[in-house]
XYZ file of C-alpha atoms in Angstrom:
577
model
C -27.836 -17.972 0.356
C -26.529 -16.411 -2.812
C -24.670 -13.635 -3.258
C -28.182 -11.934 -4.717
C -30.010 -13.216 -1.941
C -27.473 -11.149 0.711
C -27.902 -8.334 -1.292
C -31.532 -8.285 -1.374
C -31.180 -8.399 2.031
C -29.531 -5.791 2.986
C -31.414 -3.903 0.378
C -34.746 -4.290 2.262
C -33.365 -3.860 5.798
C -34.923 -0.610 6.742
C -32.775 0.245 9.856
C -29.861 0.111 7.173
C -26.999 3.024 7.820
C -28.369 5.918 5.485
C -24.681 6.225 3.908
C -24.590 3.236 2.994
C -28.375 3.195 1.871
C -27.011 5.128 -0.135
C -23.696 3.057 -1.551
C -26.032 0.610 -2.308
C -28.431 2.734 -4.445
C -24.961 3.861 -6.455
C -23.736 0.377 -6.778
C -27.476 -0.379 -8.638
C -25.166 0.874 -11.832
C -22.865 -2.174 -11.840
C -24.064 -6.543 -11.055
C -20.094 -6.851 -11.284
C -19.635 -4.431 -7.909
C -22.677 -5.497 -6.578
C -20.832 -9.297 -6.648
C -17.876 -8.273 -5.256
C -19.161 -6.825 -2.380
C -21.733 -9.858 -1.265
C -20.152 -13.160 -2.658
C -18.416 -14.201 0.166
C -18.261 -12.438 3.872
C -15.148 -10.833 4.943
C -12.447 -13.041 5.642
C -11.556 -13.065 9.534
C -8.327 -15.017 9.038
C -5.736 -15.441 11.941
C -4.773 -11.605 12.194
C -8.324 -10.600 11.934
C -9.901 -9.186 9.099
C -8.947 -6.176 6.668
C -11.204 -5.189 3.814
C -12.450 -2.114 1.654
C -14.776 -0.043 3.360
C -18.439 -0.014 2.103
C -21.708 -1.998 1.944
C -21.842 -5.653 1.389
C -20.533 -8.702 3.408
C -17.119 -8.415 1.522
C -16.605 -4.859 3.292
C -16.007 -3.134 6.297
C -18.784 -1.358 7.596
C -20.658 -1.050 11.197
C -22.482 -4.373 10.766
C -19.190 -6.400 9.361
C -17.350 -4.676 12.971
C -20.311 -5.705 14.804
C -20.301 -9.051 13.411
C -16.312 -9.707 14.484
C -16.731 -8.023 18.072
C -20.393 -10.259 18.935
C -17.536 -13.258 17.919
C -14.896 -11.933 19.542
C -17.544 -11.877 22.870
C -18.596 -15.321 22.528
C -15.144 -16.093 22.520
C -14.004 -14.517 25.607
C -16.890 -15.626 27.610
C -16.043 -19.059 26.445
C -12.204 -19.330 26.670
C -11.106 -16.817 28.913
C -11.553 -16.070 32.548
C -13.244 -13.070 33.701
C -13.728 -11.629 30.805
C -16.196 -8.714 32.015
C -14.184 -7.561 34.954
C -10.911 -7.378 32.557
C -12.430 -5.726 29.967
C -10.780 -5.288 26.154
C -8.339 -2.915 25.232
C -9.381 -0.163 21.804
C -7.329 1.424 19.827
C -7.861 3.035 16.208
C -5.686 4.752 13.789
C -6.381 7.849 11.449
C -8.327 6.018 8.297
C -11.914 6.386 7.816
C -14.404 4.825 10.410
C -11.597 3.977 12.229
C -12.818 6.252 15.597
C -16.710 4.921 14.417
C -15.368 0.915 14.500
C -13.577 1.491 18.085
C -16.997 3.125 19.281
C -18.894 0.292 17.596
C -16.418 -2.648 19.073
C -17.749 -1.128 22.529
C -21.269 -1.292 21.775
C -21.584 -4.620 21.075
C -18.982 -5.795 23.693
C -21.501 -3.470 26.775
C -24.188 -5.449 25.646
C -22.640 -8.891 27.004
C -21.255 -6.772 29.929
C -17.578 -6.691 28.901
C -16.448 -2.908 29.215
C -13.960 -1.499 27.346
C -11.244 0.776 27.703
C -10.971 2.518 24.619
C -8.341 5.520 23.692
C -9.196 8.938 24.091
C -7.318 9.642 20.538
C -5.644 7.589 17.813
C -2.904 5.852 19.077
C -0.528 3.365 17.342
C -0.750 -0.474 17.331
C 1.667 -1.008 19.943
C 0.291 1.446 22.005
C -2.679 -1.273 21.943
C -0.089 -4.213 22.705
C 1.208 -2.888 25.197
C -2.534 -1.575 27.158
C -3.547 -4.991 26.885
C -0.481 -5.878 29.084
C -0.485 -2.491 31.440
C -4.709 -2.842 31.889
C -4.381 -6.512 32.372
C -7.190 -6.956 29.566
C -8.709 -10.138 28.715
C -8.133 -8.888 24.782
C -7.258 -6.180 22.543
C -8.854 -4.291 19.206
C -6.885 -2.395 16.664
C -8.632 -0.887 14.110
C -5.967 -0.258 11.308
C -5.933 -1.465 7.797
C -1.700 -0.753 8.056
C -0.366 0.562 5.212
C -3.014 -0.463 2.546
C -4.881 2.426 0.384
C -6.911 4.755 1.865
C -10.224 2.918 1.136
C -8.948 0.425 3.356
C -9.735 -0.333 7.148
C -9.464 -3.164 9.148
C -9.836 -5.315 12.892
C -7.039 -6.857 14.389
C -7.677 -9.031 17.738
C -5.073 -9.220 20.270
C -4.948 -11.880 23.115
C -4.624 -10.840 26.814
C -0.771 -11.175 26.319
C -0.782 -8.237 23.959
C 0.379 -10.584 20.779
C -1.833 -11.314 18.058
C -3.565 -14.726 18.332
C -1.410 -17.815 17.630
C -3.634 -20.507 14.882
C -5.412 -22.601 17.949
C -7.042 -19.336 19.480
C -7.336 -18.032 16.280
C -9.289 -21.208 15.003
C -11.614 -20.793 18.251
C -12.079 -17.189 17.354
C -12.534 -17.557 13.701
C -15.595 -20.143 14.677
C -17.425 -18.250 16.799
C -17.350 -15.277 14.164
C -18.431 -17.483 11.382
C -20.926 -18.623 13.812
C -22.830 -15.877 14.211
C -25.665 -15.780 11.011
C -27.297 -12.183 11.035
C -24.470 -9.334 10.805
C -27.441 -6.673 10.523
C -29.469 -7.592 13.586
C -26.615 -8.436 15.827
C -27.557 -6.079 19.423
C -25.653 -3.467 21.070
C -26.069 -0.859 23.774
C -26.218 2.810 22.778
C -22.548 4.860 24.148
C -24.648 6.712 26.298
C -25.917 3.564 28.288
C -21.832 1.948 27.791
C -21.092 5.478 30.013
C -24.205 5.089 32.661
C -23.356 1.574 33.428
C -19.635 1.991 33.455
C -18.698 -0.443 30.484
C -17.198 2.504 28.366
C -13.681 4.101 29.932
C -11.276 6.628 28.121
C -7.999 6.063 28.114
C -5.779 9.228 29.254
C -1.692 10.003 28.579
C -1.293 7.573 31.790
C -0.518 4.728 29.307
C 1.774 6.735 27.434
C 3.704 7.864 30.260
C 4.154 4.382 31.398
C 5.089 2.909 28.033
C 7.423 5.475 27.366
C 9.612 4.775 30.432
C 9.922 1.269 29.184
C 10.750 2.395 25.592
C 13.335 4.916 27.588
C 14.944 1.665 29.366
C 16.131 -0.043 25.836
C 18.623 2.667 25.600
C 22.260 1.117 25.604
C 23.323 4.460 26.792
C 23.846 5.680 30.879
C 22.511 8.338 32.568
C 25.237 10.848 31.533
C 25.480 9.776 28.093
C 21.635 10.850 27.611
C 22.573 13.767 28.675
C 25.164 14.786 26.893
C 24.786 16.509 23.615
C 23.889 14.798 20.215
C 25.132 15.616 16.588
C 22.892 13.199 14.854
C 20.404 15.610 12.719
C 16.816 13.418 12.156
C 13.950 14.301 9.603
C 11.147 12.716 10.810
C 7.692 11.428 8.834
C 4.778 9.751 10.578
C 3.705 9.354 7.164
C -0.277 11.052 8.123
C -0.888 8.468 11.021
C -0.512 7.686 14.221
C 3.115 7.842 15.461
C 4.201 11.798 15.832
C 3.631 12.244 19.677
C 5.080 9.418 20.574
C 8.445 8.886 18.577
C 9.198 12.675 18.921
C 8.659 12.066 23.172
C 11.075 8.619 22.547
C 13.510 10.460 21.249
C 13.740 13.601 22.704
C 13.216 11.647 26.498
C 17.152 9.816 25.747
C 18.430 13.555 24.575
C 17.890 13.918 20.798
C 16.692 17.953 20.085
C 18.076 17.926 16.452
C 14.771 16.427 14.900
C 12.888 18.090 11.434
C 8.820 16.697 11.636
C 7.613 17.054 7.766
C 4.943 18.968 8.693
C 2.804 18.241 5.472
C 2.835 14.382 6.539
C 2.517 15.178 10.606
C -1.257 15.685 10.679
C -3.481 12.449 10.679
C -5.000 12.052 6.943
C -7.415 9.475 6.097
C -6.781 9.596 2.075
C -2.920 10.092 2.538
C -2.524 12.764 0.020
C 1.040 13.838 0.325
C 1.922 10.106 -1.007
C 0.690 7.058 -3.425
C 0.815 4.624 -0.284
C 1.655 5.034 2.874
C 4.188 2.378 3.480
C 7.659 3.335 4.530
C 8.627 -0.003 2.344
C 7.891 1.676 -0.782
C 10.976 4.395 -1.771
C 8.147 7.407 -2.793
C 7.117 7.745 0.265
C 10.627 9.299 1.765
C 10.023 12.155 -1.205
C 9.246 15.254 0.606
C 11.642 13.779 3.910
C 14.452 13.554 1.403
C 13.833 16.917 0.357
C 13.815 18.281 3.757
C 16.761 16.043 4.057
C 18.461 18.195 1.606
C 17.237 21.091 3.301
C 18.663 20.487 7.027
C 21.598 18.104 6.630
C 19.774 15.467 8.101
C 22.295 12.286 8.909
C 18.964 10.242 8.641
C 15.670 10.452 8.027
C 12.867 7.854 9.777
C 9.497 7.045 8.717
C 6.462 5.228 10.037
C 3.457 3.292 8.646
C -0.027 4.488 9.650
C -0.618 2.451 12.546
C 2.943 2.886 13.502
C 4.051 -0.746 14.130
C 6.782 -0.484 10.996
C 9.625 1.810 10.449
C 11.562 2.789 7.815
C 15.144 4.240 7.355
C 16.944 6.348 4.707
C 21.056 7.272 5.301
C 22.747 9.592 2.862
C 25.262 7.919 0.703
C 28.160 8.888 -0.598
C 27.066 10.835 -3.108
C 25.051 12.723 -1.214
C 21.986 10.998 -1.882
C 19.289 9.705 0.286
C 19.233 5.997 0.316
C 16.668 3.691 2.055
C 17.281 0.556 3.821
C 15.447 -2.500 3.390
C 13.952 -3.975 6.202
C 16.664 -6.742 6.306
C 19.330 -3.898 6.530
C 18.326 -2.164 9.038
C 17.223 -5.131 11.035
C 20.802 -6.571 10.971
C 22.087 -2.971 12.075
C 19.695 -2.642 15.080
C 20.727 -6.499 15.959
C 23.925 -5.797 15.813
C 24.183 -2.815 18.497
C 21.947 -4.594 20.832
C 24.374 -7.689 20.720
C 27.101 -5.617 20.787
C 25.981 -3.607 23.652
C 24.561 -6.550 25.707
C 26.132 -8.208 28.765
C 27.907 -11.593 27.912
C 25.100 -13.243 30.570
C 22.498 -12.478 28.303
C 23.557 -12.926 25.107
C 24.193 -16.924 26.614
C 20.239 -16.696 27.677
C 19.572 -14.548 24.811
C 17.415 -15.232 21.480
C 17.395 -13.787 18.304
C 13.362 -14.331 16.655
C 13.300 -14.104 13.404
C 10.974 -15.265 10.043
C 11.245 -18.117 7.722
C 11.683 -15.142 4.836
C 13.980 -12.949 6.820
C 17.559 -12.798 5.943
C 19.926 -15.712 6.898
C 22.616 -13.123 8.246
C 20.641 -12.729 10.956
C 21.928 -16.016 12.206
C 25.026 -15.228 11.277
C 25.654 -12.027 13.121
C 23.848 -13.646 16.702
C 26.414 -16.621 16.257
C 29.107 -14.303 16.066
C 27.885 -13.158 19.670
C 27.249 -16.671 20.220
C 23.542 -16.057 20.300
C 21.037 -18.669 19.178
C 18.433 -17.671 16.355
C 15.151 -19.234 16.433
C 12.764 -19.278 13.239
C 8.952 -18.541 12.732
C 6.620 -18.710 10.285
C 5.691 -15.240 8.581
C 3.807 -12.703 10.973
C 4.474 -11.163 14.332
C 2.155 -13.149 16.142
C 4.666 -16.094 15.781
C 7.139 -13.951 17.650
C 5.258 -12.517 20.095
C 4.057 -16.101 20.986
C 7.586 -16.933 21.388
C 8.236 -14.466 23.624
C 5.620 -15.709 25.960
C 7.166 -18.800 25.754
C 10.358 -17.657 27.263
C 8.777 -16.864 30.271
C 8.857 -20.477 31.591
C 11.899 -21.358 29.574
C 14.041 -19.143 31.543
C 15.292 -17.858 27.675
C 15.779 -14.289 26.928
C 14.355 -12.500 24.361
C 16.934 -9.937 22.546
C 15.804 -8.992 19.666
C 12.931 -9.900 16.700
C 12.180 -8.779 13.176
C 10.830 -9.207 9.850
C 11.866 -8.236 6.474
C 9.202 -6.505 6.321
C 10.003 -3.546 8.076
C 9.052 -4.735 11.525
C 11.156 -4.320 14.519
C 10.917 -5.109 18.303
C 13.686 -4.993 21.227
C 11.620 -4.775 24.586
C 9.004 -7.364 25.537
C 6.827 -5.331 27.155
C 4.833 -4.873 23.625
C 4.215 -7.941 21.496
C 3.838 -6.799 18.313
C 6.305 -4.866 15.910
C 6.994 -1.753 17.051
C 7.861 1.407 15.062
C 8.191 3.696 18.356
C 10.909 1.809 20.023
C 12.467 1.112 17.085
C 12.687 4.654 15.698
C 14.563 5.574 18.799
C 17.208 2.359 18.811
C 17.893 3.235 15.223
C 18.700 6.645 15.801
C 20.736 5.680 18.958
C 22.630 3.724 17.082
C 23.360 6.258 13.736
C 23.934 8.388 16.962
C 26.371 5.802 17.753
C 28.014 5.210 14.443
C 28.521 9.058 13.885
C 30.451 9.417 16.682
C 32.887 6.475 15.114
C 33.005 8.522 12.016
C 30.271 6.562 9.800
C 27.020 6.350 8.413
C 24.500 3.462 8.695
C 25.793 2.636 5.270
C 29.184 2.367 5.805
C 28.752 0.040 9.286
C 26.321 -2.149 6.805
C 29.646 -2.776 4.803
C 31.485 -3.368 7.957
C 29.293 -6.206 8.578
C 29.026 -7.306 5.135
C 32.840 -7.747 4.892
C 32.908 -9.626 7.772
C 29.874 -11.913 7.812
C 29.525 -11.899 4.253
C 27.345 -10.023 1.484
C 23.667 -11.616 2.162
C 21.252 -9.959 -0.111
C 17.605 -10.100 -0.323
C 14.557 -8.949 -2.256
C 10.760 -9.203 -2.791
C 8.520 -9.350 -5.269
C 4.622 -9.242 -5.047
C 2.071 -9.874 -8.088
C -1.461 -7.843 -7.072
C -4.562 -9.719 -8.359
C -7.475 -8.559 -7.017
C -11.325 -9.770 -6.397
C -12.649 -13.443 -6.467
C -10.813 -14.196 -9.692
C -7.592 -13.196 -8.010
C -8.051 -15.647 -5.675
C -8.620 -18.156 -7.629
C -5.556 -17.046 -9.634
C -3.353 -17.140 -6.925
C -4.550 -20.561 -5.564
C -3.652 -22.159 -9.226
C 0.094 -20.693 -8.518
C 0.882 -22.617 -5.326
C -0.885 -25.690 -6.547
C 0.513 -25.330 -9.932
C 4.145 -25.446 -7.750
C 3.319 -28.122 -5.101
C 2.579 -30.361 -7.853
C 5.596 -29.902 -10.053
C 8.076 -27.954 -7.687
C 11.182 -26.422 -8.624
C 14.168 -28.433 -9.739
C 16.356 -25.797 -10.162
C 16.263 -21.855 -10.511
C 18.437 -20.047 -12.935
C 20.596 -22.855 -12.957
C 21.305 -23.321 -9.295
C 20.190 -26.922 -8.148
C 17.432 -26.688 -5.664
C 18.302 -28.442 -2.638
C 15.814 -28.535 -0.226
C 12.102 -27.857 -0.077
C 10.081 -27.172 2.396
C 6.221 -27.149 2.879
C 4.099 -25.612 5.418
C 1.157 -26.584 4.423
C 1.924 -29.951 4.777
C 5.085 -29.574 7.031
C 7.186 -31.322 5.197
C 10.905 -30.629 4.303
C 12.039 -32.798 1.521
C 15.860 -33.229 0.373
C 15.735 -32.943 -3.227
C 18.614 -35.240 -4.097
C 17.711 -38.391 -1.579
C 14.281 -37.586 -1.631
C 13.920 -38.386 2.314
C 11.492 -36.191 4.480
C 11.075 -35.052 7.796
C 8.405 -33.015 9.375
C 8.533 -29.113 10.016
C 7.656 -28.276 13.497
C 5.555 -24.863 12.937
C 2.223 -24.553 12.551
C 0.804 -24.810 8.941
C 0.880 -21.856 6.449
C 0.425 -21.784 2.384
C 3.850 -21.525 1.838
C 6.823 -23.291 0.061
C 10.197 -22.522 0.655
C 13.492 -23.517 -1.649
C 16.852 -24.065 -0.564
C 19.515 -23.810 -3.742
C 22.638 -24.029 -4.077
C 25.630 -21.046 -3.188
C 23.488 -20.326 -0.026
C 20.574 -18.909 -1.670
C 16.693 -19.500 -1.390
C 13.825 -18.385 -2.580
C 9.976 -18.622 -0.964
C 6.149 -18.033 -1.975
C 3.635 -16.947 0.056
C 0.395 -15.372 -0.475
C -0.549 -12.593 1.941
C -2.874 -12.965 4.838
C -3.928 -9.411 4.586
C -3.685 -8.245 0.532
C -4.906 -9.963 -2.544
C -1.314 -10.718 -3.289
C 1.042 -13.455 -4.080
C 4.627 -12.484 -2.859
C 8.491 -14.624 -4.244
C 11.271 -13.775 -1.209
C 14.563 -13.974 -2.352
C 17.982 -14.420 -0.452
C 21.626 -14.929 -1.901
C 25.000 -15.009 -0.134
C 28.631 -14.532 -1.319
C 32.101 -12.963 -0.565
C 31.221 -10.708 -3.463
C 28.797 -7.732 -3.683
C 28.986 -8.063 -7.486
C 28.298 -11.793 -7.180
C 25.377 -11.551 -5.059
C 23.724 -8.638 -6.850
C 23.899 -10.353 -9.972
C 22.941 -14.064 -8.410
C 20.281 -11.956 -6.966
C 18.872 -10.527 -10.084
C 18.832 -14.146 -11.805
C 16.492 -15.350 -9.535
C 14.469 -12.837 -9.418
C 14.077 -12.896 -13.024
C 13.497 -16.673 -13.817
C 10.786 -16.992 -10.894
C 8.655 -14.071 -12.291
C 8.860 -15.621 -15.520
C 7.593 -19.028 -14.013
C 4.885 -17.611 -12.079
C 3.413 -15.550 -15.473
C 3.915 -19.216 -17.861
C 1.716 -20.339 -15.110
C -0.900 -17.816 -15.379
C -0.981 -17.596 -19.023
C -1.162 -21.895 -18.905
């Protein structure tokens, strides 16, 4: 069918949601938005799917939900065992339709007799991870579009592990979605019936309690020490979403009292008003915690994305500014402690999981505690799935992050999670105080002994189906005539994912990468620095990682800069070719 023909369709569907009866009827005004929204269906990738909300096959909506969940039934009556007796784990977070799309997900999953046990109130993403586990679930929903604009939403499947799905039951998920033909006729049983015949159950603060023991457990600290008085002073920011009961129970559960909640950001907001995005990557969005900062003497202020699963971190500097860490940062501060503050038996069991795009001094601070550091391709679900692994290895998982602002100590979630780490960080400022220094000032520590690894990222946004197309043309453009060298540093190395190879540049041998395939190409240069390009999974964006090392801060910042500089140039020649 053509993208006219879908529309027509949905056009003369009678039973057709009256809002978006009337979307439609608005949409009459432009062929361009009426394109957009039917030229393709949603993409349910590996994570799921994410979209804008609104009519059309291209957009999240009741019938787009229903068409996911009849797939994600199929599935689990296919591949898993027991599927109806387990049941599937909901959650939703505080975006529009995100309650409606949990509700929905339980509809269609009653009618093949698979109940669902759905939370009573929004609740963070690993909140959901870690039901899946507790319930002993055959799956798990999120509904979250993260930390994407408000017009956002989005469906996230997690296996009965609690981790997102790894590519082969991803693959077998993704076919039985794309499998099923008619996303407006697909059937469901009404929430009334889901309560009569027992397939619909609430989940109550029984959950919580029991995750929040185990989030109490990653403390380095003893009984007494809990006790005993802190001088840390916090200034907290959910950030509008999901995280506020829960991080302010973490913390206050291993003895911290001294906490500020920017009450303008605490209640749940679908359009995010207090900030441009709601992403605790992006500096603006500590504004009003810095100024509250200001207000209360905070020692460091915390912030979480919507659906909780990232954190973010801003220490006063010296000049009495607020400054923010980058995910890497705080990452290697949080790896650190643990390391630090972990028996020498485990750290000889123990693994470090980190990304292909997350700083190299990850490595270098677990091999100073003579812990080994395994690599994953981008995305939690790698991790998670390496966590599993462990269980029959007899290996011990320590610690895992992402640039990206993900974080997660205790395997008892599988996904990032911006609860438990929220409390480690402040443990260990907590920690660092008492020594006399700030988060910054241990970063240095580190730096001067491990040396001064710095990263960055940059992202180019091009949107629709001409932004896709745009994007494609950049990583072939590259794969066909890679990089010899970037601002004058030889390149190396190269590696592949799509076609798992890693090629030395100068012999020109090859050997095969043993991850799963993923669009993206990797560059090793010389002085210890890299640089990678991925496009995102779940935005219409291209994104250039960068990493440098020296025994300079000068050196790498300007090393740094270089790079970042001639790769932005090559990607816009490109465009413009």
């Amino acid at each position: 069918m053509t993208w006219q023909d879908t529309y027509q369709k949905w056009v003369s569907y009678e039973s057709l949601e009256e809002h978006l009866k009337l979307q439609l009827a608005e949409m009459k005004k432009s062929e361009e938005a009426i394109e957009d929204a039917f030229y393709k269906d949603l993409t349910f990738g590996t994570g799921g799917m994410r979209g804008m909300l609104g009519p059309g096959t291209n957009r999240m909506n009741i019938y787009t939900i229903r068409k996911a969940v009849e797939g994600l039934a199929n599935y689990l009556i296919k591949h898993t065992t027991n599927p109806q007796g387990k049941g599937v784990a909901v959650s939703y977070d505080s975006r529009y339709m995100s309650k409606e799309f949990a509700i929905e997900t339980a509809k269609v999953l009653g009618k093949h007799g698979i109940k669902s046990y759905v939370f009573s109130n929004l609740h963070p993403t690993p909140s959901l991870s870690y039901a899946v586990r507790h319930l002993g679930a055959a799956a798990g929903v999120m509904i979250t579009a993260s930390h994407n604009p408000p017009e956002y939403n989005g469906f996230k499947v997690y296996n009965e592990d609690g981790g997102q799905m790894p590519p082969a039951q991803a693959e077998q998920l993704i076919k039985e979605v794309n499998a099923v033909e008619n996303e407006l006729t697909i059937p469901y049983l009404p929430e009334h019936v889901l309560k009569e015949q027992g397939l619909l159950h609430w989940i109550g603060e029984e959950v919580d309690h029991a995750y929040l023991e185990l989030v109490k457990r990653l403390s380095r600290w003893t009984t007494s020490e809990i006790e005993q008085p802190k001088e840390l002073n916090i200034v907290f920011t959910p950030l509008h979403g999901t995280s506020h009961d829960l991080v302010l129970k973490g913390l206050r559960q291993i003895g911290f009292d001294a906490i500020h909640v920017v009450q303008e950001q605490a209640k749940p907001d679908p359009d995010f008003s207090t900030v441009d995005s709601p992403n605790p990557e992006e500096h603006q969005a500590f504004t009003m915690a810095m100024e509250q900062g200001l207000i209360y003497g905070a020692d460091v202020l915390i912030g979480t994305d919507p659906d909780a699963d990232r954190l973010g971190v801003a220490v006063k500097d010296s000049n009495g500014s607020y400054q923010v860490l980058t995910g890497n940062q705080l990452g290697i501060l949080m790896l650190d402690y643990i390391l630090a503050h972990s028996t020498e038996e485990d750290r000889k069991k123990g693994r470090l999981i980190k990304t292909i795009v997350t700083t190299e001094m990850g490595q270098a601070v677990a091999s100073h505690y003579g812990v080994e550091t395994i690599n994953t391709l981008t995305g939690f679900k790698f991790i998670g799935e390496k966590i599993k692994q462990f269980e029959s290895t007899g290996e011990k998982f320590l610690f895992g992050f992402e640039e990206s602002y993900g974080y997660l100590a205790g395997d008892f979630v599988r996904d990032k999670d911006a609860v438990q780490a929220a409390v480690i960080a402040c443990e260990l400022a907590e920690y660092w105080k008492r020594k006399g220094k700030t988060l910054l000032e241990a970063l240095e520590e580190l730096y001067e002994l491990h040396g001064y690894y710095l990263e960055d990222m940059l992202s180019l946004t091009l949107k629709g189906k001409d932004g896709a197309e745009r994007i494609a043309k950049i990583m072939e453009h590259i794969r066909l005539a890679p990089f010899n060298e970037i601002a004058g540093l030889p390149v190396t190395l190269m590696e592949d994912y799509q076609s798992l190879e890693r090629i030395n540049m100068k012999s020109g041998t090859k050997e095969t990468i043993q991850l799963p395939q993923e669009n993206v190409l990797k560059f090793y240069l010389d002085k210890n620095s890299w640089v990678a390009l991925r496009p995102s999974g779940t935005e219409p964006k291209v994104k250039y990682y960068f990493g440098v090392s020296s025994h300079s801060r000068i050196e790498s910042e300007r090393l740094l800069e270089q790079l970042k500089a001639e790769v932005n140039h090559r990607v816009h020649t490109i465009l413009e070719s």
